[in-house]
Short mmCIF file of C-alpha atoms and ligand atoms in Angstrom, two decimals:
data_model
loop_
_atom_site.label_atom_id
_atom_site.label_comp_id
_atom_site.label_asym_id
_atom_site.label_seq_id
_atom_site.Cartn_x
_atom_site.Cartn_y
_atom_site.Cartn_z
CA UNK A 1 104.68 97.04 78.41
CA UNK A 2 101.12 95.37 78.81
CA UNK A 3 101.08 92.06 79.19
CA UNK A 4 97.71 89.71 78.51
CA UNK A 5 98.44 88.28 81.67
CA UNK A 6 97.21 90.28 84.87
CA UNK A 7 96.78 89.27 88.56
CA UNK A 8 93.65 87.06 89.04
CA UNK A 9 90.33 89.33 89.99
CA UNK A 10 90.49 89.89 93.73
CA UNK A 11 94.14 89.53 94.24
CA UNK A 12 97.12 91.64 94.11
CA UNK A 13 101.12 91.40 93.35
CA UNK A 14 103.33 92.45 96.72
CA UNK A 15 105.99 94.44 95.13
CA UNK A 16 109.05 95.50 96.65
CA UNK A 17 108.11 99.00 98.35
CA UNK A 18 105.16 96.99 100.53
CA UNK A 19 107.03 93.86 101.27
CA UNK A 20 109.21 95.90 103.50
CA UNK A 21 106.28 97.17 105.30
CA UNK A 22 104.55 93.34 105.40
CA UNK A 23 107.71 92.87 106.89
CA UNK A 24 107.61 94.63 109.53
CA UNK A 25 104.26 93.96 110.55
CA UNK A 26 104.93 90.08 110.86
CA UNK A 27 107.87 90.52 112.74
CA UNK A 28 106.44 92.92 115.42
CA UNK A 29 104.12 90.07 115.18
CA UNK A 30 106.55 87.66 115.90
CA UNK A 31 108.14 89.05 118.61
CA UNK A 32 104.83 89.96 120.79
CA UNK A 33 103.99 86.26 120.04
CA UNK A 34 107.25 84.75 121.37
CA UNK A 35 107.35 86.82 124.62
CA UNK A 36 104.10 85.64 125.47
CA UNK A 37 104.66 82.17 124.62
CA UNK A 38 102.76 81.62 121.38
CA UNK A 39 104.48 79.21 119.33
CA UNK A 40 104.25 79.60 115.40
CA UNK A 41 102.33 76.98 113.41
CA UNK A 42 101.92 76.11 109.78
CA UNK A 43 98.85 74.53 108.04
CA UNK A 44 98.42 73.59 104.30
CA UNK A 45 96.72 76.00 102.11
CA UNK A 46 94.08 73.50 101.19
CA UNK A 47 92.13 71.52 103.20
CA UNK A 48 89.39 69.14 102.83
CA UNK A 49 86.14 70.82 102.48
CA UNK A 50 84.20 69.15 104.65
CA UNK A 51 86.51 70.47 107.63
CA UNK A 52 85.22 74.01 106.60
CA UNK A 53 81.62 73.13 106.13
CA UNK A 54 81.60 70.73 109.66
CA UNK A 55 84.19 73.64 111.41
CA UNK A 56 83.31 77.04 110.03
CA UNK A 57 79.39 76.10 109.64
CA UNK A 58 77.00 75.44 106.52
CA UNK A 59 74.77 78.34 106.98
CA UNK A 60 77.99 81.02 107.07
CA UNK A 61 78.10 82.85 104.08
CA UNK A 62 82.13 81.55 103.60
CA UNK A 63 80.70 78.16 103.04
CA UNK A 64 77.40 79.04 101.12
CA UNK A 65 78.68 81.78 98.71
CA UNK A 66 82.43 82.30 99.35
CA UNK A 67 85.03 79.11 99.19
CA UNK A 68 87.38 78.24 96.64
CA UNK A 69 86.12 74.76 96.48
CA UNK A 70 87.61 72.13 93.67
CA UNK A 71 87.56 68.58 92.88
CA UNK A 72 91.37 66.64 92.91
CA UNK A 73 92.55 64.54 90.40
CA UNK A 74 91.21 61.25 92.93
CA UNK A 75 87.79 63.10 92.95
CA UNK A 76 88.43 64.33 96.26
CA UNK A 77 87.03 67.65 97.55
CA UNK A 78 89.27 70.35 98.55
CA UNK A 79 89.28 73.89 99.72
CA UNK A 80 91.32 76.67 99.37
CA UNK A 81 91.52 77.67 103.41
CA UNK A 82 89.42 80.67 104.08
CA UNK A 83 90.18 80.76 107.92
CA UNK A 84 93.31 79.22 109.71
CA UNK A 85 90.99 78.38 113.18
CA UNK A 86 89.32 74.98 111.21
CA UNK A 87 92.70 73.81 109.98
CA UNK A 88 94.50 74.61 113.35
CA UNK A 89 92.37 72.49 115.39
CA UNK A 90 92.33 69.74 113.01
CA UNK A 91 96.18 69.56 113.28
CA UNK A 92 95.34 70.25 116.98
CA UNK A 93 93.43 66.74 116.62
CA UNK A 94 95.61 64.92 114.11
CA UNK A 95 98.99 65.26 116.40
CA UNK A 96 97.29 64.45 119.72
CA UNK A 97 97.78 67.78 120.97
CA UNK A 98 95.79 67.36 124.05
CA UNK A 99 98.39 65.17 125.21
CA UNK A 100 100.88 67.86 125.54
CA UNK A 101 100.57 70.58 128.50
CA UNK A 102 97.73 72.72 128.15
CA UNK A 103 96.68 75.22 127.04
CA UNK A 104 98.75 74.80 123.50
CA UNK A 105 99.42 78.66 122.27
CA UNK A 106 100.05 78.86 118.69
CA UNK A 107 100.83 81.68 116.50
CA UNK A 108 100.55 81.44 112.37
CA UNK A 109 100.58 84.01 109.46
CA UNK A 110 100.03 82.89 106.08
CA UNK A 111 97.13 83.77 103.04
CA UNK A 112 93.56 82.73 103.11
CA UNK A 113 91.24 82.67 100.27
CA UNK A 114 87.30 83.63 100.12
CA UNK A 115 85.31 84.62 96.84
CA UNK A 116 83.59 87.45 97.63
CA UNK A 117 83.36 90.64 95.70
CA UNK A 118 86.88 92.87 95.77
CA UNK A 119 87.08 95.93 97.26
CA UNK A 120 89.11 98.23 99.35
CA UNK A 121 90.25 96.10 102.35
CA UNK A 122 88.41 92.58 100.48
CA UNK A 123 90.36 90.28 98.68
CA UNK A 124 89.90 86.96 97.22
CA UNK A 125 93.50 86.35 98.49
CA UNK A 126 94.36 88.57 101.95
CA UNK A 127 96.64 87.38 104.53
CA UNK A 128 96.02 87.05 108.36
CA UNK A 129 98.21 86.97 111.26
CA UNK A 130 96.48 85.14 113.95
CA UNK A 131 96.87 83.16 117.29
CA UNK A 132 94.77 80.30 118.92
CA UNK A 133 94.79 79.20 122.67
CA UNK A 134 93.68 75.69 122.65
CA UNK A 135 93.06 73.89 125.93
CA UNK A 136 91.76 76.45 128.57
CA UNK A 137 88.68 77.87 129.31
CA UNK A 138 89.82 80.84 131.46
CA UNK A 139 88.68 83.92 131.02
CA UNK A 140 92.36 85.28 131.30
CA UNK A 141 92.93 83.61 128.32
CA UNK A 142 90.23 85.40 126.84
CA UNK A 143 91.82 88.54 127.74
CA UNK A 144 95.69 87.53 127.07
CA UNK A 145 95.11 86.88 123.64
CA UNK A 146 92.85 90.28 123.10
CA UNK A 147 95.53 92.10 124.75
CA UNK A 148 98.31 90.44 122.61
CA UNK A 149 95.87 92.10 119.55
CA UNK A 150 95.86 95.32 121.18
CA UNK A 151 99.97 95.44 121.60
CA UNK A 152 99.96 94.39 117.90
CA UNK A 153 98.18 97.22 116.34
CA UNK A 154 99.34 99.92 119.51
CA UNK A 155 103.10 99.00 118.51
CA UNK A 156 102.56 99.19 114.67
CA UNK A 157 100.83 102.50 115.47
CA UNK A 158 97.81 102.04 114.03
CA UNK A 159 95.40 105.06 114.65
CA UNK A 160 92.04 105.12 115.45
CA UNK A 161 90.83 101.63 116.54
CA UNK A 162 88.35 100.37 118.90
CA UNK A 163 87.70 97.42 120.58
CA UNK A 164 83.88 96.09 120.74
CA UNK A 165 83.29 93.26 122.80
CA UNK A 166 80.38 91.21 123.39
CA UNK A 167 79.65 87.36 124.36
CA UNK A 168 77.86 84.88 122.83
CA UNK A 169 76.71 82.79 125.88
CA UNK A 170 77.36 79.16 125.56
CA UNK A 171 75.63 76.64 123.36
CA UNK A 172 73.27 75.66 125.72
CA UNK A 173 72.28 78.79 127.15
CA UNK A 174 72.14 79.99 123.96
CA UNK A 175 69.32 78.15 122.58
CA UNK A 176 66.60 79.24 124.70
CA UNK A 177 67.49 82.58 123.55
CA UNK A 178 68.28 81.95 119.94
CA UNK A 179 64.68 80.98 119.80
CA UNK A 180 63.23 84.29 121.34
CA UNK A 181 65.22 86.03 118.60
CA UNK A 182 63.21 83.31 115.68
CA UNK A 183 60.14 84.52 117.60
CA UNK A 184 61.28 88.25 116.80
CA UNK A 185 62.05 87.69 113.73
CA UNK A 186 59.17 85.73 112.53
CA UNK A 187 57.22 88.84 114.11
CA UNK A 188 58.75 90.71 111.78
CA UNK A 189 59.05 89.31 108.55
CA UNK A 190 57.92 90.92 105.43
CA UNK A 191 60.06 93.66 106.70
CA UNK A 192 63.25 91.21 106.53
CA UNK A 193 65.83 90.80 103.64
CA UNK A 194 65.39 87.45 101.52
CA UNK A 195 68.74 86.50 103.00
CA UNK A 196 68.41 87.26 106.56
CA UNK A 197 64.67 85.31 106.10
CA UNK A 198 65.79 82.54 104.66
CA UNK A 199 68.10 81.72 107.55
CA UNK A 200 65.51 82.31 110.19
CA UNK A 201 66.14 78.97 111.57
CA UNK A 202 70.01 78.34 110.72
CA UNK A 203 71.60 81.49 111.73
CA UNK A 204 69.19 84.31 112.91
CA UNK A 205 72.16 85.81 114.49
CA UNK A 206 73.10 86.80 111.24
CA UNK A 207 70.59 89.45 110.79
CA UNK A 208 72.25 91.63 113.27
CA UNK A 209 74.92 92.32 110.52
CA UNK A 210 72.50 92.58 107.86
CA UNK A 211 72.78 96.13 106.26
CA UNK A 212 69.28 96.65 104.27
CA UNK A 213 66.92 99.22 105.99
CA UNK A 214 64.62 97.13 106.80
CA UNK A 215 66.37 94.25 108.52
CA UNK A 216 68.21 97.24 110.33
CA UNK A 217 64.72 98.67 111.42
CA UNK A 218 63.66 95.05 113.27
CA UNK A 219 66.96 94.74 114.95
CA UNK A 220 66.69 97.70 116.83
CA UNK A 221 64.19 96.34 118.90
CA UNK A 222 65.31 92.92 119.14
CA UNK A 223 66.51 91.23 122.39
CA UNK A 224 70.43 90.90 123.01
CA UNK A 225 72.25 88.25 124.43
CA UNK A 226 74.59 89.80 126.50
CA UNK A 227 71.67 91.05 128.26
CA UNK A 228 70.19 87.42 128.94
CA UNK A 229 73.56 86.12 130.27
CA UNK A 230 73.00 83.66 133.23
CA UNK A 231 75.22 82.28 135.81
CA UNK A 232 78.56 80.74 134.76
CA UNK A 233 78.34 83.17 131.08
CA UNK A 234 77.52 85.93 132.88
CA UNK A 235 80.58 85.28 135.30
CA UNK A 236 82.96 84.51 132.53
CA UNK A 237 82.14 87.33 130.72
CA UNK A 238 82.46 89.49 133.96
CA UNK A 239 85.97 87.81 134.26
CA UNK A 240 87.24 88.79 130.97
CA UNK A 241 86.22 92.40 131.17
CA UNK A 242 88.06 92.48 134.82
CA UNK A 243 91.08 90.76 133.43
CA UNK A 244 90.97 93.47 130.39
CA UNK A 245 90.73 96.58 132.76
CA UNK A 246 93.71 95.15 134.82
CA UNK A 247 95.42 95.15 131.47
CA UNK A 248 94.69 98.44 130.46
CA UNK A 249 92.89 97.48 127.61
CA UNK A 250 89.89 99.63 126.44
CA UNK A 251 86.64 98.27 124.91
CA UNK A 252 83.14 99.34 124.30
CA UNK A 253 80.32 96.42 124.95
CA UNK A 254 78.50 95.94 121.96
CA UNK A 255 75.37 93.33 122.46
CA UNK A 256 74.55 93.29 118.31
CA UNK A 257 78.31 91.79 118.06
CA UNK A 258 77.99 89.16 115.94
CA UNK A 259 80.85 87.03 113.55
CA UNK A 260 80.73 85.31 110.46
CA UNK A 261 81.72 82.05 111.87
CA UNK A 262 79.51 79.29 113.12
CA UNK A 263 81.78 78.10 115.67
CA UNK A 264 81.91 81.20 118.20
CA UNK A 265 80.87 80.75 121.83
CA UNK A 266 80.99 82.95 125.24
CA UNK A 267 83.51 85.88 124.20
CA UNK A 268 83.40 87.87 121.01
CA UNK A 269 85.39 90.41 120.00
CA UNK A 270 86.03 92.91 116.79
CA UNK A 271 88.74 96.24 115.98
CA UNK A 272 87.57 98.55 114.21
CA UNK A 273 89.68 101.10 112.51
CA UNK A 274 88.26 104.69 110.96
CA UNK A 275 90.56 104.63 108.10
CA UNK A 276 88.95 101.38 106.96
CA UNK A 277 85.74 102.73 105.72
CA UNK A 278 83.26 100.09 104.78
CA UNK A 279 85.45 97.08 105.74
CA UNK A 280 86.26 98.52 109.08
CA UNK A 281 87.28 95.48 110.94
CA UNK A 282 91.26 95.12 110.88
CA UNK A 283 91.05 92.39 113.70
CA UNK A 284 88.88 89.86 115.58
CA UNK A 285 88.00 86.68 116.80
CA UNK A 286 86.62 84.87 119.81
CA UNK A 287 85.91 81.61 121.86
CA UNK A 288 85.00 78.57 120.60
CA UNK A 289 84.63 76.16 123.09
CA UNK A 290 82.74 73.21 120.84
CA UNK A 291 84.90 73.45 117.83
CA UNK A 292 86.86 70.74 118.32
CA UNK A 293 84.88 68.08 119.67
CA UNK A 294 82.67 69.20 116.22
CA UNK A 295 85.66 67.70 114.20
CA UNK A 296 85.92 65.04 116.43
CA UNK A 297 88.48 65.34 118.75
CA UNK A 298 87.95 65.40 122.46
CA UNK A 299 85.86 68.28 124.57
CA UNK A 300 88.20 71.13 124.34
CA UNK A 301 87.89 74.83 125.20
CA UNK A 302 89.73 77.53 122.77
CA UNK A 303 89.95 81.00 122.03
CA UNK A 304 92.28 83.03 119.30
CA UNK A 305 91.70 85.73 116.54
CA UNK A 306 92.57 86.63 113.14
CA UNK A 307 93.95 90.13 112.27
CA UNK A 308 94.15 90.89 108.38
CA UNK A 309 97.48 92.04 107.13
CA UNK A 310 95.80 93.86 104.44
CA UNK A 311 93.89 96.21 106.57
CA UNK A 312 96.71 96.82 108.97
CA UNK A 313 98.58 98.13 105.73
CA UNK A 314 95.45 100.03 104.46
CA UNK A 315 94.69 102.10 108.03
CA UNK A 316 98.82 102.41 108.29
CA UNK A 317 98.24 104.63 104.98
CA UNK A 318 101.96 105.26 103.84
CA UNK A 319 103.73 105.01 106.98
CA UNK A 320 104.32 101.50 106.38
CA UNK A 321 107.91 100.71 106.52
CA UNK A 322 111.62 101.48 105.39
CA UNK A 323 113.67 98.81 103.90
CA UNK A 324 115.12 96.74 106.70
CA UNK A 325 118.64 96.59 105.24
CA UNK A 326 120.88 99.52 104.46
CA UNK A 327 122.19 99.24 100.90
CA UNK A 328 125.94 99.70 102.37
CA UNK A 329 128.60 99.28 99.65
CA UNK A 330 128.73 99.37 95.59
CA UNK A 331 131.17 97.29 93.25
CA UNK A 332 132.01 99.33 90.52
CA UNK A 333 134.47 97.74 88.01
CA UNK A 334 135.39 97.62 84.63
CA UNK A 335 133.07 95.12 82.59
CA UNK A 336 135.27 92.66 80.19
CA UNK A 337 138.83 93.41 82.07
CA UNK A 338 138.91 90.64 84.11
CA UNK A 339 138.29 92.04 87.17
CA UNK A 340 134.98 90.80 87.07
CA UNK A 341 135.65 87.86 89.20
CA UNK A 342 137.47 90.51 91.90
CA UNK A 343 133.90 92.02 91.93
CA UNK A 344 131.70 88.84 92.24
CA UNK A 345 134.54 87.69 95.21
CA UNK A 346 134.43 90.77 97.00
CA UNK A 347 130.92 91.57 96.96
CA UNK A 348 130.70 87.63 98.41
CA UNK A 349 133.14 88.43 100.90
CA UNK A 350 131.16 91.27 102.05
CA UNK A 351 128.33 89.82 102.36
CA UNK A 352 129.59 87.02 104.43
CA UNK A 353 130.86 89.13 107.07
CA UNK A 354 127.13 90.77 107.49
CA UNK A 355 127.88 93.84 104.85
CA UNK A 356 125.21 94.26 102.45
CA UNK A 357 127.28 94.53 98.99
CA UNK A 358 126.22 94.89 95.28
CA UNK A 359 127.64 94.61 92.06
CA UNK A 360 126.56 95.93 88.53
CA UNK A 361 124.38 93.42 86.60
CA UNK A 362 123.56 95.66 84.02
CA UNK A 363 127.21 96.60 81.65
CA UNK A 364 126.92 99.77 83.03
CA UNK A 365 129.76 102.08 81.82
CA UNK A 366 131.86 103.70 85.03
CA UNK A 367 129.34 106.73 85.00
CA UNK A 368 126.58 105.26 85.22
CA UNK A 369 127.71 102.24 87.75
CA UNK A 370 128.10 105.59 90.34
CA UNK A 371 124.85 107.13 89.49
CA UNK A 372 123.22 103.50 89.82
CA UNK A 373 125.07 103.54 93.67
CA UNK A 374 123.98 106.60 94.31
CA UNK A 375 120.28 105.61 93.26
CA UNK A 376 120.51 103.07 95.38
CA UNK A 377 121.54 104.66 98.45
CA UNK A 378 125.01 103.08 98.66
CA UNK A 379 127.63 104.76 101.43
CA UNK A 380 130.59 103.32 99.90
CA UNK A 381 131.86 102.11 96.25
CA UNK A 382 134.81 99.98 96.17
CA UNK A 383 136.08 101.06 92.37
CA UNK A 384 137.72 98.07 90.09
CA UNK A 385 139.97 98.16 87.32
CA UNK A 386 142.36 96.58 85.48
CA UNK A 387 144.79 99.27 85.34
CA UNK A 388 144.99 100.81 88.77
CA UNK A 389 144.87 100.03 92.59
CA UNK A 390 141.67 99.68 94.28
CA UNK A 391 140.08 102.55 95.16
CA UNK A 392 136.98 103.27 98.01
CA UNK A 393 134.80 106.06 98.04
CA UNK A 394 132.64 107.66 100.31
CA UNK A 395 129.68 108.81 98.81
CA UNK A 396 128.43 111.38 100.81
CA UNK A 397 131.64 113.19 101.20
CA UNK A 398 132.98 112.45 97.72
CA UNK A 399 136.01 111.68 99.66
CA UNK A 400 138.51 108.82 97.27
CA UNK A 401 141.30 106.95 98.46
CA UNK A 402 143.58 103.80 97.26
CA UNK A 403 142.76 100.72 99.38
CA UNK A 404 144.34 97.32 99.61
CA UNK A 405 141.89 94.82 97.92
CA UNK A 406 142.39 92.08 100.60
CA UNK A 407 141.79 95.01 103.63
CA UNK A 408 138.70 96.02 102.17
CA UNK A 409 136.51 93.76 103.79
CA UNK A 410 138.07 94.36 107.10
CA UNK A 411 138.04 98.11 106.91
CA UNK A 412 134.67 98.13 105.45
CA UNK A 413 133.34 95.92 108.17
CA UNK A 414 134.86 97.78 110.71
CA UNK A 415 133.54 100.88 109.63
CA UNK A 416 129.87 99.36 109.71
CA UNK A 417 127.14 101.44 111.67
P1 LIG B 501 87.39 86.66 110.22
O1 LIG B 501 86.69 87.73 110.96
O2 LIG B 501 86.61 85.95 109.18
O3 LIG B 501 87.88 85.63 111.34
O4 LIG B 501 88.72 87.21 109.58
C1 LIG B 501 89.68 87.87 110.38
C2 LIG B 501 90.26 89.06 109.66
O5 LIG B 501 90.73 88.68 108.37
C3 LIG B 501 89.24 90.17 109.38
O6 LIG B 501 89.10 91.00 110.50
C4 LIG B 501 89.92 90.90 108.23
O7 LIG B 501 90.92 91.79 108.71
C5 LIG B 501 90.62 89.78 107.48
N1 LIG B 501 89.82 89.38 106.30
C6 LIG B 501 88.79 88.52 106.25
N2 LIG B 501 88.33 88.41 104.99
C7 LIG B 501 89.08 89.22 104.22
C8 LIG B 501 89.12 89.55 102.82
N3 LIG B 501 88.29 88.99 101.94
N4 LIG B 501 90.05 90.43 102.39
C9 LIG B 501 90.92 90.99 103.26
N5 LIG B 501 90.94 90.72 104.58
C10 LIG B 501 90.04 89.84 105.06
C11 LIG B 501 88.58 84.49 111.07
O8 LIG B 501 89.05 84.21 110.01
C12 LIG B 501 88.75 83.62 112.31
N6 LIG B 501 89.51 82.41 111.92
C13 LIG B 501 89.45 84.37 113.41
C14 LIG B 501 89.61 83.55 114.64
C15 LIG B 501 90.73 82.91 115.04
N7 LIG B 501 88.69 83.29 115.52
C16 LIG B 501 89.18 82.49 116.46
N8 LIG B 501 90.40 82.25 116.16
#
């Protein structure tokens, strides 16, 4: 039956068959997060919007051309969040943080929201699992948390993924070459796009990930920034690759590395996946050592990623997940005899001693109450009637015998797997 009514452009319903496989991904997730010590955090989905334009940077395309940006009913501005990194340092801020011992490790996984134009692997609602280390500046930290990214999609079995790293220097250092690269540009510019032109002077970086011909053409000879790494950037970035190889984490260097986030400093980093085609980034992230003093707190180094659910899913293909619980036992009993209440009892019974137990919903007829257990992949079916003893099956064997109704719990839950 059609229905007006579809999902908004851009987003998408998560039935059943792919929750189970969501499922699985957050908790493998969870569990490489808790044994290194990354503590989960939660964040409103909307924020004020001048956290994203001060945090995430007015000349990124997410603030120019991509948030989900509304007034409230006091005239206030808000944002849909299109990154968790903004909001997590705010709260980072807001709850004195610093105070605690450092460096805070947080973990989060919730959806994030960015107008741009849908296709495979882009959304205008996706979902990230992500972690931030706020409070350090070590270049293990660098390589903890790109490790913990590398367990992720190694354990979830993801095939085909590379690691490119790169580093952005730090602000300072950066500007002397940031202004080479205007000077390279400039050189260069009929041959430009209008976009990567127009933000000459606010973002030059950018043109790196332009993909027109021509923009393409003028990058190949432009000068890098890892290659113009001096003294304490060129050490730290050193570090982290040192600190990677003693983890036994590959990665190719990539000095045209660039992110779509203003607040990136020192280490950069981006997986790729084949199976992704055009959007093939599953993960990434980076430092970003000014981000917080930006929104006001105190001087604090940081470093975390984002990793999109979505794509983990999409290079998974169909080996996504089975459903976590077994469907164990079926109540089959006669509808309008009274034993209806034995049914809703039992199956509650059941279920509170850890048995996973259903009961027909539907006024099925005692026919089609099997067939439905058998659909479902039930291994037992307790049978109900008014008439006669309880009875148990055993589906797979076909095997029937009379049970006790106040022993079926036990002997159910004592034959559990
Ligand atoms: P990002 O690169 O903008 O970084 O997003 C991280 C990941 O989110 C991407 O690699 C991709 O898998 C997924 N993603 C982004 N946009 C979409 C979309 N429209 N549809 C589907 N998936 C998408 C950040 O968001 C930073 N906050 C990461 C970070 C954390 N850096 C430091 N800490």
């Amino acid at each position: 039956m059609a229905s007006k009514y579809q999902a908004p452009r851009g987003t998408f319903d998560v039935l059943p068959a792919d929750a189970h496989a969501r499922r699985r991904v957050e908790a493998t997730a969870a569990a490489i997060f808790a044994r290194a010590g990354y503590e989960p955090i939660a964040t409103p989905a909307f924020e004020d919007t001048e956290l994203f334009e001060r945090g995430v940077g007015r000349s990124t395309d997410i603030v120019r051309k991509e948030m989900f940006t509304f007034e409230d009913k006091g005239g206030r501005s808000i944002t849909l969040r299109p990154e968790g990194t903004a909001p997590i340092c705010r709260a980072y801020v807001e709850h004195g943080m610093h105070k605690l011992a450092q460096p805070v490790k947080l973990s989060y996984v919730g959806p994030f929201f960015r107008h741009e134009r849908p296709q495979a692997g882009r959304y205008r609602q996706f979902h990230q699992i992500g972690v931030e280390a706020i409070g350090t500046d070590s270049p293990a930290a660098d390589a903890e948390a790109i490790a913990l990214l590398d367990d992720l999609l190694g354990e979830l079995g993801i095939p085909g993924v590379e690691l490119r790293l790169g580093s952005l220097g730090s602000l300072d250092s950066r500007r002397a070459y940031l202004e080479e690269l205007r000077n390279h540009l400039r050189a260069h510019e009929d041959e430009l796009s209008r976009d990567v032109r127009e933000r000459i002077d606010a973002n030059p970086l950018r043109a790196f990930d332009a993909d027109d011909e021509g923009t393409r053409g003028v990058m190949e000879s432009a000068p890098t920034l890892v290659d113009r790494l001096e003294d304490e950037d060129a050490e730290h970035f050193a570090a982290v690759r040192g600190y990677l190889d003693a983890a036994g984490v590959g990665y190719t260097i990539d000095p045209t590395l660039v992110r779509g986030l203003d607040y990136y400093t020192r280490t950069i980093f981006s997986f790729v996946c084949d199976e992704l085609g055009a959007q093939s980034e599953v993960g990434g992230g980076g430092r970003y050592d000014g981000l917080i003093e930006q929104l006001g707190g105190p001087a604090t180094p940081a470093i975390g990623w984002a990793v999109g659910i979505e794509r983990i899913l999409l290079a998974l293909g169909d080996q996504g997940g089975k459903p976590v619980t077994e469907r164990r036992v079926f109540i089959s009993f006669e509808h309008d005899s009274g034993v209806g209440e034995q049914a809703m009892a039992l199956a509650t019974a059941l279920r509170k001693a850890g048995v996973a137990a259903e009961f027909d919903l539907a006024g099925r007829g005692a026919k089609g109450q099997l067939k439905h257990a058998d659909r479902i992949g039930a291994a037992l079916v307790v049978l109900l009637s008014s008439d006669a003893p309880p009875q148990l099956r055993d589906m797979e064997s076909g095997e029937q015998r009379q049970v006790e109704l106040d022993r079926i719990v036990a002997e159910v839950a004592g034959s559990a797997p």
